[in-house]
Amino acid sequence: MVAFNESGDTIDNYIADQGYSSMIAAVPVGTMLADLKIVSQSSMIAVDGEGVITFRKGYGRGGDAATLQGQFELLAQ
């Protein structure tokens, strides 16, 4: 999970509060947000071990929380 307006600690706390077990927090470096084509505040992207984007959810579209959780469970296998 990457946040551009919050600290890594804040994101770590969010991950713990939501019960996500397979996420790590990262602070964007350089052109990371532009490279991932993140243009809105609420963007969720699942990236596999090869660096391939396997799921993308933007603000107001892309599925619900259960869909996102399912994607992360697939990546954690």
C-alpha angles and dihedrals in degrees: 000000000000126000126187097189103037136062124255089248091056090052092046089054091049091051091051093045091051092048094238107158102181102050132100128197121238135178111221116254127202112323096348095123093047092045090054090045092238106165103154132056096244106056124140121191128178114208122190127220090273092056094253117143105237099173136020128187122180130190108300097359142067104062141296132290092273090056092051092047089051091053092052091048090054091051092049093058 
